[in-house]
Coordinates of C-alpha atoms in Angstrom, one line a residue:
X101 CA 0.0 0.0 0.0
X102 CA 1.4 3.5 -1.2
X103 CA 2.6 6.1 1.6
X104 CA -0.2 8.9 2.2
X105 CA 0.2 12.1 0.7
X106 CA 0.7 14.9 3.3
X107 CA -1.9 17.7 2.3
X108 CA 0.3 21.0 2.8
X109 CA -1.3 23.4 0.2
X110 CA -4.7 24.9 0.0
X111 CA -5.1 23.5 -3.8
X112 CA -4.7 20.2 -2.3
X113 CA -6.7 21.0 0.6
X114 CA -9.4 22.1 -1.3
X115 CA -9.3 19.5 -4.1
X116 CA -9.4 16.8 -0.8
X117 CA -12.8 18.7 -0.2
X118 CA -14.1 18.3 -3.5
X119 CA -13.7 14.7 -3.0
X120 CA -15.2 13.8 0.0
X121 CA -18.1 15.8 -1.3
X122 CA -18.7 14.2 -4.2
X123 CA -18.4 10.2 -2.3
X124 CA -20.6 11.6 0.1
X125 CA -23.2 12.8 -2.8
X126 CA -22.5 9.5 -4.1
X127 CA -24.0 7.6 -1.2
X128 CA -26.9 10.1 -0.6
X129 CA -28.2 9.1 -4.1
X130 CA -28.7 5.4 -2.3
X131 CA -31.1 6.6 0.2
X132 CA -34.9 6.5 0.7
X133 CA -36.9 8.7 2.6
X134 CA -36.9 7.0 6.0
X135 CA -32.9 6.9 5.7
X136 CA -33.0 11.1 4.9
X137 CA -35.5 11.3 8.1
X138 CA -32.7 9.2 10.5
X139 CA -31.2 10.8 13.5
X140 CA -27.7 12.0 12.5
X141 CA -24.6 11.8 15.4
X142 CA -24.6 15.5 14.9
X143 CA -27.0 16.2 18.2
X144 CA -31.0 16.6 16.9
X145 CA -30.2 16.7 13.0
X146 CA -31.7 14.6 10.6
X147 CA -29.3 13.1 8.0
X148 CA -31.3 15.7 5.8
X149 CA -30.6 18.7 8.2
X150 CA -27.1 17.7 7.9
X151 CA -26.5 17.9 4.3
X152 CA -28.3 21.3 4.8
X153 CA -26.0 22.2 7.0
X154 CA -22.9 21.3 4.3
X155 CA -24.5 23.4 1.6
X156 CA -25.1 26.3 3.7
X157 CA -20.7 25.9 4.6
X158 CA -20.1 26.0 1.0
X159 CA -21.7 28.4 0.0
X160 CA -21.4 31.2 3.1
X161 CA -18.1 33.6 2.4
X162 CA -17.1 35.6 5.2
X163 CA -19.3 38.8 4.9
X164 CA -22.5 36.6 4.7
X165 CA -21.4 34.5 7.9
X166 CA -20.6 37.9 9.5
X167 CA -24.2 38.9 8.8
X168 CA -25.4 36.1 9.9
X169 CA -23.9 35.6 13.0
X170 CA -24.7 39.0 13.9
X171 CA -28.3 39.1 12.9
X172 CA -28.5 36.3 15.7
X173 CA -26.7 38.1 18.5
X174 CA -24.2 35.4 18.0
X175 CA -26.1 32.7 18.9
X176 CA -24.3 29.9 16.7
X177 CA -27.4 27.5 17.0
X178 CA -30.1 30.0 15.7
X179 CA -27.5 31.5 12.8
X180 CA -27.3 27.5 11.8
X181 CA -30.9 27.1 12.2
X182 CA -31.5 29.8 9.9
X183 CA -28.7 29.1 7.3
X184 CA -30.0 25.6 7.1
X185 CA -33.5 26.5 6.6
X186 CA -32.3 28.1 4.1
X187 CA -30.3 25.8 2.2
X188 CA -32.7 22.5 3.1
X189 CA -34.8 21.5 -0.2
X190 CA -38.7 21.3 -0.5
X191 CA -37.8 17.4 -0.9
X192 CA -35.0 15.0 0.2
X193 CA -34.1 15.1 -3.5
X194 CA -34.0 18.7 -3.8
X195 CA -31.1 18.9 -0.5
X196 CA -29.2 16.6 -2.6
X197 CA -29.2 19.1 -5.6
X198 CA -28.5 21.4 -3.6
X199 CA -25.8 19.7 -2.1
X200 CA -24.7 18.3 -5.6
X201 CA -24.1 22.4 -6.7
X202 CA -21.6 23.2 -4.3
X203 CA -19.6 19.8 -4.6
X204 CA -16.8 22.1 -6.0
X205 CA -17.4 25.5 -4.3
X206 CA -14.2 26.6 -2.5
X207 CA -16.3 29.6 -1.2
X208 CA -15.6 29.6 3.1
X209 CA -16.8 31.8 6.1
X210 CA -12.8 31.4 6.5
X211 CA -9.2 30.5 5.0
X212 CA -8.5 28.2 7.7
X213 CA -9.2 24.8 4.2
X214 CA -8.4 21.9 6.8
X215 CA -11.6 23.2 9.1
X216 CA -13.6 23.0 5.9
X217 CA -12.2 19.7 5.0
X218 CA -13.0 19.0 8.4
X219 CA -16.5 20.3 8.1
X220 CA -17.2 17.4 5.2
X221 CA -14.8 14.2 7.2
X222 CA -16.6 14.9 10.4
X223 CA -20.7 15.6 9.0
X224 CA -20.1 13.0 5.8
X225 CA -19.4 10.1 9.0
X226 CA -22.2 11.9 11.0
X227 CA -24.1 10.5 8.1
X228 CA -22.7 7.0 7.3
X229 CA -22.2 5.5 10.5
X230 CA -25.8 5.6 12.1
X231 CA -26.8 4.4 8.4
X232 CA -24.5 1.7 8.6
X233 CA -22.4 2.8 5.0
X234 CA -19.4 1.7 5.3
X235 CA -17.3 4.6 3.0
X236 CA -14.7 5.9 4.7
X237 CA -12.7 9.2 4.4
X238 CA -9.3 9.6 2.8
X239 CA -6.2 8.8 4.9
X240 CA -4.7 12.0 3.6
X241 CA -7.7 13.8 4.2
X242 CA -8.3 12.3 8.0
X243 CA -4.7 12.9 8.6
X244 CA -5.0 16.6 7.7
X245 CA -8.2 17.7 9.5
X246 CA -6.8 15.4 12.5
X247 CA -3.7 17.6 12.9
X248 CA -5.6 20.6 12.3
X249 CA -7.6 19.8 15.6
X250 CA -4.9 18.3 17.5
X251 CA -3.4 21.8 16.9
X252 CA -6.3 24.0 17.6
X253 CA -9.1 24.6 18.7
X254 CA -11.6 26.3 16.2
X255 CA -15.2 24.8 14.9
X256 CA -14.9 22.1 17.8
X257 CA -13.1 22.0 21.1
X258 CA -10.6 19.4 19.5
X259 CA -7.3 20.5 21.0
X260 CA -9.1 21.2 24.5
X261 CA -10.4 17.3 24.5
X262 CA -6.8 15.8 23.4
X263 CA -4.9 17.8 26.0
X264 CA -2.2 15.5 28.2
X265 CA -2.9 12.5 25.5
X266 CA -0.8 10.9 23.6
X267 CA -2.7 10.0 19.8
X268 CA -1.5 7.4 17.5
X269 CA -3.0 6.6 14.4
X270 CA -3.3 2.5 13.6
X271 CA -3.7 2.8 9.8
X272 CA -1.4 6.2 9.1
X273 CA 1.2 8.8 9.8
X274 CA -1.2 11.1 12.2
X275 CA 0.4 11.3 16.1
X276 CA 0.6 13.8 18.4
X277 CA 1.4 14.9 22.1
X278 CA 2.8 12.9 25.1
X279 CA 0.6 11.1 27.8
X280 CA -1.6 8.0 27.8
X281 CA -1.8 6.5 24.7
X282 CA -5.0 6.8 22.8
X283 CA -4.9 4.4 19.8
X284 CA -7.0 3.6 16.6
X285 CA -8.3 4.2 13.5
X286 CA -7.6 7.6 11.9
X287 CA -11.6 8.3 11.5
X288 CA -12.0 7.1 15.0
X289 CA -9.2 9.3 16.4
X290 CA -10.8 12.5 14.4
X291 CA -14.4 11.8 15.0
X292 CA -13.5 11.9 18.7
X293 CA -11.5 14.7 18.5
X294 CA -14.9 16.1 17.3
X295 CA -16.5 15.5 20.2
X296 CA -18.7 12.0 18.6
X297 CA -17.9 9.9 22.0
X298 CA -19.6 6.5 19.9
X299 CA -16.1 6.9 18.2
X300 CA -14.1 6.0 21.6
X301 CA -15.7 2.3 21.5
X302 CA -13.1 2.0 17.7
X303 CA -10.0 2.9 20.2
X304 CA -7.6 1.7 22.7
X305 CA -5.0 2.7 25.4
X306 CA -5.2 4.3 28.7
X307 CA -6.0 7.5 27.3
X308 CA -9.5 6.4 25.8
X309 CA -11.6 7.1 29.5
X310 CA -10.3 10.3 29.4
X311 CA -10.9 11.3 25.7
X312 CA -14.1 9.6 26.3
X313 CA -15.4 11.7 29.4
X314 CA -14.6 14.9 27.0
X315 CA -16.9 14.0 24.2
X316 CA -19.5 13.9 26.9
X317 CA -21.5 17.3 26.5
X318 CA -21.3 19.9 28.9

């Protein structure tokens, strides 16, 4: 099996994006209504409100999130409500058009490409793994967005969760920090770095009750 690619540059960032978008458009195609109506890991979204959700981050630049974050007084769940009401379709079918449209926007409420990759890695496995599909992301692009939130801490409290832990990836080059080991999967290692705690059950070490008592919400 070849060596991952490293993803340094935005081109290659943003072409990573494109690509995860369009295998996650892929698999939406497959499902029927009851399957667009499922409870998401992303807290009370749907699978549909999800996909929402994707299309409204593709297609917000930085003066529209600005006006929309303000408009709601900087309440981050109403200015999603609202930007997903937006960007939901009439139909399941219709959200997947919509979806389908921005597949190769590289329009962002930021330049900070790995959180956008993120944005797809993290919402696409949202989607797949309470519908059991079995697609998985990239190694190169898991191994980007999982150094972007070993690093920081900006769409999700990533960096907080791994502090004192020690994160090896099973399946590819992604480590980071010193402490108890926390070991797995790439996806697994991201997801919970997201905060999806169902991810902790895919890993192993000493580190995993503490990473797991951090996914728990607050």
């Amino acid at each position: 099996m070849p060596e991952p690619v490293l993803l340094t540059t935005r081109d290659e960032l943003w072409a990573a994006v494109h690509a995860e978008r369009a295998a996650l458009a892929e698999d939406l195609a497959e499902l029927d209504d009851d399957e667009w109506a499922a409870p998401s890991l992303c807290g009370r979204w749907t699978v549909e409100e999800v996909v929402a959700h994707l299309t409204t981050a593709a297609s917000t630049g930085t003066v529209r999130w600005i006006t929309s974050i303000v408009g709601a007084r900087f309440d981050a769940d109403l200015h999603n409500a609202r930007r997903l009401a937006e960007h939901r379709g009439a139909t399941p079918a219709e959200t997947l058009a919509r979806f389908r449209a921005v597949v190769t926007s590289t329009r962002a409420a930021s330049g900070h490409t790995p959180a956008w990759l993120g944005e797809v890695v993290v919402h696409g496995q949202d989607i797949r793994r309470p519908l059991g599909i079995r697609r998985m992301p990239s190694i190169e692009s898991l191994t980007a967005v999982a150094t972007f939130y070993a690093s920081r801490d900006f769409t999700v409290n990533s960096r907080k969760a791994v502090a004192g832990l020690r994160l090896k990836a099973a399946d590819g080059p992604f480590a980071h920090g010193d402490g108890p080991l926390v070991r797995g999967p790439s996806v697994a290692l991201t997801m919970a770095m997201a905060g999806r705690a169902t991810y902790c059950d895919d890993l192993d070490g000493p580190g995993v009750p503490t990473l797991r008592d951090r996914c728990r919400p607050r």
